[in-house]
């Protein structure tokens, strides 16, 4: 069964990918359904089904032609991933959002550069600057599920990455707005500067339980999500086990 604390808890969108075909439903009252581009499949996931982008993805993504309510402020992004084919001198884009109110974008990536693997999170002030935090990691491999989180505090400007419940060492700091821009939300690929869906950085991976929040999760929050603490912070006590925890 499922525990969900409602949109007042800060969820912009929650996508379980429990479908067997077609688009991906948003589990919040926001009803931000993701469009299935180029027939992303579904397969057994970490929790029920998951999106299956295949072993050699070149154009499959889920997307929306809006920013899922994001306007450049605080954010947290949570994804569960299982790599199908390790990247080789390329980037797997797990989540990105572009917004035109303050002309910014957020990115959560898994990158290979000449054999060195890293988790990378980034905020771009469009037409101005991109700040990233790149953390070298052991290859995620193709046999295990991993939990990756990106939190961004718009007051301090600090962006932090987490892997499997623990914060990674390198962060970035960026505040302010850019110029220009467009609006798109995409999972499994990267929308370019013109918000062209699935234009590059296609991920060959399974992706499960994506949460996009307007709150800045603490390290304790992230640990609770990873460890499936029941009940999650801010939710009433319940007697059943949650599928996803939203802050």
mmCIF file of C-alpha atoms in Angstrom:
data_model
loop_
_atom_site.group_PDB
_atom_site.id
_atom_site.type_symbol
_atom_site.label_atom_id
_atom_site.label_comp_id
_atom_site.label_asym_id
_atom_site.label_seq_id
_atom_site.Cartn_x
_atom_site.Cartn_y
_atom_site.Cartn_z
ATOM 1 C CA UNK A 1 0.000 0.000 0.000
ATOM 2 C CA UNK A 2 0.950 3.630 -0.276
ATOM 3 C CA UNK A 3 1.500 6.504 2.080
ATOM 4 C CA UNK A 4 1.187 9.958 0.584
ATOM 5 C CA UNK A 5 1.174 13.179 2.580
ATOM 6 C CA UNK A 6 -0.389 15.347 -0.129
ATOM 7 C CA UNK A 7 0.735 18.344 -2.173
ATOM 8 C CA UNK A 8 0.947 20.456 1.003
ATOM 9 C CA UNK A 9 4.011 18.370 1.869
ATOM 10 C CA UNK A 10 5.773 19.923 -1.107
ATOM 11 C CA UNK A 11 5.517 17.339 -3.862
ATOM 12 C CA UNK A 12 5.520 18.843 -7.357
ATOM 13 C CA UNK A 13 5.276 15.419 -8.925
ATOM 14 C CA UNK A 14 5.598 11.757 -7.968
ATOM 15 C CA UNK A 15 5.938 9.148 -10.694
ATOM 16 C CA UNK A 16 5.981 5.469 -9.678
ATOM 17 C CA UNK A 17 6.155 4.001 -13.214
ATOM 18 C CA UNK A 18 3.881 1.174 -12.106
ATOM 19 C CA UNK A 19 2.114 1.164 -15.472
ATOM 20 C CA UNK A 20 2.518 -1.631 -18.014
ATOM 21 C CA UNK A 21 2.470 0.672 -21.066
ATOM 22 C CA UNK A 22 1.813 4.259 -22.134
ATOM 23 C CA UNK A 23 2.214 7.453 -20.138
ATOM 24 C CA UNK A 24 3.300 7.728 -16.489
ATOM 25 C CA UNK A 25 0.729 8.995 -13.996
ATOM 26 C CA UNK A 26 1.538 11.553 -11.312
ATOM 27 C CA UNK A 27 0.518 10.235 -7.901
ATOM 28 C CA UNK A 28 -0.128 13.740 -6.524
ATOM 29 C CA UNK A 29 -3.226 15.883 -6.907
ATOM 30 C CA UNK A 30 -1.208 17.977 -9.398
ATOM 31 C CA UNK A 31 -1.937 15.339 -12.066
ATOM 32 C CA UNK A 32 1.308 16.033 -13.936
ATOM 33 C CA UNK A 33 1.251 13.038 -16.236
ATOM 34 C CA UNK A 34 4.478 12.335 -18.134
ATOM 35 C CA UNK A 35 4.309 11.639 -21.868
ATOM 36 C CA UNK A 36 5.993 8.427 -23.003
ATOM 37 C CA UNK A 37 8.286 9.357 -25.911
ATOM 38 C CA UNK A 38 9.392 6.664 -28.370
ATOM 39 C CA UNK A 39 7.816 3.822 -26.425
ATOM 40 C CA UNK A 40 9.647 3.474 -23.154
ATOM 41 C CA UNK A 41 8.883 -0.011 -21.831
ATOM 42 C CA UNK A 42 7.972 -1.066 -18.301
ATOM 43 C CA UNK A 43 9.510 -3.962 -16.392
ATOM 44 C CA UNK A 44 9.776 -5.329 -12.867
ATOM 45 C CA UNK A 45 11.332 -2.600 -10.757
ATOM 46 C CA UNK A 46 12.586 -1.917 -7.278
ATOM 47 C CA UNK A 47 8.993 -1.317 -6.155
ATOM 48 C CA UNK A 48 6.435 -2.960 -8.432
ATOM 49 C CA UNK A 49 7.143 -1.847 -12.030
ATOM 50 C CA UNK A 50 9.743 0.622 -13.291
ATOM 51 C CA UNK A 51 10.478 2.505 -16.490
ATOM 52 C CA UNK A 52 12.804 0.470 -18.727
ATOM 53 C CA UNK A 53 14.838 2.668 -21.083
ATOM 54 C CA UNK A 54 16.627 -0.341 -22.594
ATOM 55 C CA UNK A 55 20.268 -1.337 -22.986
ATOM 56 C CA UNK A 56 21.091 1.059 -25.837
ATOM 57 C CA UNK A 57 18.807 4.055 -25.420
ATOM 58 C CA UNK A 58 19.093 6.855 -27.983
ATOM 59 C CA UNK A 59 15.765 8.681 -27.781
ATOM 60 C CA UNK A 60 13.397 7.225 -25.172
ATOM 61 C CA UNK A 61 12.259 9.592 -22.432
ATOM 62 C CA UNK A 62 9.316 10.659 -20.307
ATOM 63 C CA UNK A 63 8.524 14.374 -20.400
ATOM 64 C CA UNK A 64 6.187 17.293 -19.859
ATOM 65 C CA UNK A 65 6.131 20.567 -21.769
ATOM 66 C CA UNK A 66 6.116 22.540 -18.520
ATOM 67 C CA UNK A 67 8.364 22.843 -15.470
ATOM 68 C CA UNK A 68 6.063 20.865 -13.149
ATOM 69 C CA UNK A 69 5.403 24.015 -11.136
ATOM 70 C CA UNK A 70 9.075 24.825 -10.623
ATOM 71 C CA UNK A 71 10.080 28.512 -10.829
ATOM 72 C CA UNK A 72 13.706 28.423 -9.716
ATOM 73 C CA UNK A 73 13.459 28.072 -5.940
ATOM 74 C CA UNK A 74 14.072 25.269 -3.455
ATOM 75 C CA UNK A 75 13.962 21.731 -4.789
ATOM 76 C CA UNK A 76 14.718 18.101 -4.019
ATOM 77 C CA UNK A 77 14.793 15.303 -6.576
ATOM 78 C CA UNK A 78 14.825 11.592 -5.754
ATOM 79 C CA UNK A 79 15.306 8.743 -8.242
ATOM 80 C CA UNK A 80 15.889 5.007 -7.926
ATOM 81 C CA UNK A 81 17.997 3.654 -10.781
ATOM 82 C CA UNK A 82 19.446 0.358 -11.957
ATOM 83 C CA UNK A 83 21.918 0.714 -14.808
ATOM 84 C CA UNK A 84 21.325 -1.550 -17.812
ATOM 85 C CA UNK A 85 24.516 -0.639 -19.704
ATOM 86 C CA UNK A 86 27.286 1.396 -18.068
ATOM 87 C CA UNK A 87 27.944 4.739 -19.838
ATOM 88 C CA UNK A 88 31.154 5.078 -21.812
ATOM 89 C CA UNK A 89 32.352 8.671 -22.345
ATOM 90 C CA UNK A 90 28.798 9.915 -22.160
ATOM 91 C CA UNK A 91 26.166 11.180 -19.714
ATOM 92 C CA UNK A 92 22.975 9.521 -18.498
ATOM 93 C CA UNK A 93 20.418 12.189 -17.654
ATOM 94 C CA UNK A 94 18.073 10.856 -14.994
ATOM 95 C CA UNK A 95 16.133 14.081 -14.365
ATOM 96 C CA UNK A 96 16.167 17.636 -15.696
ATOM 97 C CA UNK A 97 13.806 20.570 -15.467
ATOM 98 C CA UNK A 98 13.945 23.898 -17.307
ATOM 99 C CA UNK A 99 11.909 26.909 -16.132
ATOM 100 C CA UNK A 100 11.497 30.374 -17.660
ATOM 101 C CA UNK A 101 10.324 32.409 -14.628
ATOM 102 C CA UNK A 102 13.890 32.786 -13.333
ATOM 103 C CA UNK A 103 15.531 31.135 -16.347
ATOM 104 C CA UNK A 104 17.174 28.250 -14.535
ATOM 105 C CA UNK A 105 17.448 24.505 -14.881
ATOM 106 C CA UNK A 106 18.299 21.577 -12.598
ATOM 107 C CA UNK A 107 20.073 18.397 -13.691
ATOM 108 C CA UNK A 108 20.798 15.018 -12.092
ATOM 109 C CA UNK A 109 23.299 12.905 -14.073
ATOM 110 C CA UNK A 110 25.508 9.822 -14.060
ATOM 111 C CA UNK A 111 28.643 10.534 -16.094
ATOM 112 C CA UNK A 112 31.575 8.607 -17.549
ATOM 113 C CA UNK A 113 34.685 10.576 -18.529
ATOM 114 C CA UNK A 114 37.502 8.424 -19.884
ATOM 115 C CA UNK A 115 36.471 5.589 -17.603
ATOM 116 C CA UNK A 116 35.900 7.673 -14.461
ATOM 117 C CA UNK A 117 32.315 7.468 -13.216
ATOM 118 C CA UNK A 118 30.623 10.300 -11.295
ATOM 119 C CA UNK A 119 27.311 11.497 -9.927
ATOM 120 C CA UNK A 120 26.786 15.053 -11.120
ATOM 121 C CA UNK A 121 24.185 17.602 -10.051
ATOM 122 C CA UNK A 122 23.913 21.032 -11.602
ATOM 123 C CA UNK A 123 22.005 24.296 -11.672
ATOM 124 C CA UNK A 124 22.201 26.518 -14.724
ATOM 125 C CA UNK A 125 21.403 30.219 -14.861
ATOM 126 C CA UNK A 126 20.551 30.174 -18.521
ATOM 127 C CA UNK A 127 22.744 32.350 -20.742
ATOM 128 C CA UNK A 128 24.888 33.164 -17.681
ATOM 129 C CA UNK A 129 26.625 30.262 -15.923
ATOM 130 C CA UNK A 130 26.353 26.599 -14.974
ATOM 131 C CA UNK A 131 27.502 25.426 -11.543
ATOM 132 C CA UNK A 132 27.993 21.729 -10.929
ATOM 133 C CA UNK A 133 29.008 19.353 -8.179
ATOM 134 C CA UNK A 134 30.802 16.318 -9.576
ATOM 135 C CA UNK A 135 31.546 13.411 -7.235
ATOM 136 C CA UNK A 136 33.617 10.500 -8.472
ATOM 137 C CA UNK A 137 32.083 7.171 -7.509
ATOM 138 C CA UNK A 138 32.623 3.492 -8.078
ATOM 139 C CA UNK A 139 30.718 2.354 -11.158
ATOM 140 C CA UNK A 140 27.102 1.696 -10.183
ATOM 141 C CA UNK A 141 27.135 -1.588 -12.060
ATOM 142 C CA UNK A 142 24.209 -3.368 -13.666
ATOM 143 C CA UNK A 143 23.054 -5.670 -10.864
ATOM 144 C CA UNK A 144 21.858 -3.402 -8.031
ATOM 145 C CA UNK A 145 19.360 -0.596 -7.499
ATOM 146 C CA UNK A 146 20.719 2.744 -6.268
ATOM 147 C CA UNK A 147 19.023 5.774 -4.725
ATOM 148 C CA UNK A 148 20.245 9.170 -5.972
ATOM 149 C CA UNK A 149 19.052 12.519 -4.580
ATOM 150 C CA UNK A 150 19.740 16.155 -5.524
ATOM 151 C CA UNK A 151 18.785 18.936 -3.099
ATOM 152 C CA UNK A 152 18.989 22.640 -3.917
ATOM 153 C CA UNK A 153 18.602 25.439 -1.360
ATOM 154 C CA UNK A 154 17.787 28.659 -3.214
ATOM 155 C CA UNK A 155 18.593 30.845 -0.177
ATOM 156 C CA UNK A 156 22.120 29.565 0.386
ATOM 157 C CA UNK A 157 22.529 28.448 -3.216
ATOM 158 C CA UNK A 158 23.953 25.109 -2.118
ATOM 159 C CA UNK A 159 23.373 22.043 -4.274
ATOM 160 C CA UNK A 160 24.092 18.624 -2.767
ATOM 161 C CA UNK A 161 24.106 15.081 -4.153
ATOM 162 C CA UNK A 162 23.375 11.894 -2.206
ATOM 163 C CA UNK A 163 24.013 8.274 -3.135
ATOM 164 C CA UNK A 164 22.319 5.417 -1.288
ATOM 165 C CA UNK A 165 21.396 7.547 1.706
ATOM 166 C CA UNK A 166 24.712 9.363 2.204
ATOM 167 C CA UNK A 167 25.754 12.859 1.140
ATOM 168 C CA UNK A 168 28.598 13.072 -1.359
ATOM 169 C CA UNK A 169 31.463 15.382 -0.520
ATOM 170 C CA UNK A 170 31.414 17.960 -3.317
ATOM 171 C CA UNK A 171 28.691 20.625 -3.471
ATOM 172 C CA UNK A 172 28.133 23.762 -5.535
ATOM 173 C CA UNK A 173 26.837 27.217 -4.665
ATOM 174 C CA UNK A 174 24.739 29.311 -7.039
ATOM 175 C CA UNK A 175 21.944 31.858 -6.597
ATOM 176 C CA UNK A 176 20.118 34.286 -8.853
ATOM 177 C CA UNK A 177 18.373 34.183 -12.205
ATOM 178 C CA UNK A 178 19.437 33.805 -15.793
ATOM 179 C CA UNK A 179 17.891 35.139 -18.983
ATOM 180 C CA UNK A 180 15.628 33.559 -21.561
ATOM 181 C CA UNK A 181 14.715 29.919 -21.268
ATOM 182 C CA UNK A 182 11.776 27.599 -21.719
ATOM 183 C CA UNK A 183 9.768 25.071 -19.720
ATOM 184 C CA UNK A 184 10.148 21.299 -19.731
ATOM 185 C CA UNK A 185 10.464 18.357 -17.336
ATOM 186 C CA UNK A 186 12.249 15.242 -18.592
ATOM 187 C CA UNK A 187 13.314 11.848 -17.241
ATOM 188 C CA UNK A 188 15.722 9.575 -19.087
ATOM 189 C CA UNK A 189 17.190 12.170 -21.431
ATOM 190 C CA UNK A 190 18.187 15.825 -21.642
ATOM 191 C CA UNK A 191 16.200 18.641 -23.198
ATOM 192 C CA UNK A 192 18.578 21.056 -24.939
ATOM 193 C CA UNK A 193 18.684 24.863 -24.709
ATOM 194 C CA UNK A 194 15.617 25.068 -26.949
ATOM 195 C CA UNK A 195 13.803 22.494 -24.797
ATOM 196 C CA UNK A 196 13.937 19.899 -27.566
ATOM 197 C CA UNK A 197 12.780 16.718 -25.832
ATOM 198 C CA UNK A 198 15.197 13.774 -25.773
ATOM 199 C CA UNK A 199 17.868 15.538 -27.763
ATOM 200 C CA UNK A 200 20.837 13.955 -25.969
ATOM 201 C CA UNK A 201 22.191 12.114 -22.885
ATOM 202 C CA UNK A 202 19.761 9.204 -23.137
ATOM 203 C CA UNK A 203 19.935 6.882 -20.127
ATOM 204 C CA UNK A 204 20.213 3.123 -20.585
ATOM 205 C CA UNK A 205 18.741 2.213 -17.229
ATOM 206 C CA UNK A 206 15.701 1.232 -15.221
ATOM 207 C CA UNK A 207 14.194 4.198 -13.348
ATOM 208 C CA UNK A 208 11.722 3.848 -10.491
ATOM 209 C CA UNK A 209 9.871 6.117 -8.033
ATOM 210 C CA UNK A 210 10.862 9.628 -9.057
ATOM 211 C CA UNK A 211 9.906 12.403 -6.621
ATOM 212 C CA UNK A 212 10.223 16.141 -7.393
ATOM 213 C CA UNK A 213 9.703 18.267 -4.264
ATOM 214 C CA UNK A 214 9.601 21.993 -3.528
ATOM 215 C CA UNK A 215 11.252 21.412 -0.145
ATOM 216 C CA UNK A 216 14.952 21.107 0.674
ATOM 217 C CA UNK A 217 15.344 17.698 2.275
ATOM 218 C CA UNK A 218 17.795 17.333 5.123
ATOM 219 C CA UNK A 219 20.351 14.540 5.321
ATOM 220 C CA UNK A 220 18.009 12.831 7.787
ATOM 221 C CA UNK A 221 15.116 13.094 5.319
ATOM 222 C CA UNK A 222 17.197 11.521 2.565
ATOM 223 C CA UNK A 223 18.310 8.732 4.876
ATOM 224 C CA UNK A 224 14.688 8.058 5.834
ATOM 225 C CA UNK A 225 13.644 7.814 2.184
ATOM 226 C CA UNK A 226 16.502 5.449 1.405
ATOM 227 C CA UNK A 227 15.852 3.279 4.451
ATOM 228 C CA UNK A 228 12.054 3.348 4.019
ATOM 229 C CA UNK A 229 11.364 4.742 7.488
ATOM 230 C CA UNK A 230 7.691 4.510 8.458
ATOM 231 C CA UNK A 231 6.217 7.001 8.918
ATOM 232 C CA UNK A 232 8.310 9.568 7.030
ATOM 233 C CA UNK A 233 8.900 12.975 8.583
ATOM 234 C CA UNK A 234 5.795 15.161 8.522
ATOM 235 C CA UNK A 235 3.336 12.299 7.943
ATOM 236 C CA UNK A 236 0.850 10.874 10.412
ATOM 237 C CA UNK A 237 1.603 7.524 11.997
ATOM 238 C CA UNK A 238 0.173 4.616 10.017
ATOM 239 C CA UNK A 239 0.173 0.848 10.294
ATOM 240 C CA UNK A 240 1.025 -0.052 6.692
ATOM 241 C CA UNK A 241 4.342 0.134 4.852
ATOM 242 C CA UNK A 242 4.772 3.075 2.450
ATOM 243 C CA UNK A 243 5.678 2.663 -1.188
ATOM 244 C CA UNK A 244 7.144 6.147 -1.453
ATOM 245 C CA UNK A 245 7.871 8.860 1.063
ATOM 246 C CA UNK A 246 7.287 12.500 0.192
ATOM 247 C CA UNK A 247 8.483 15.558 2.065
#
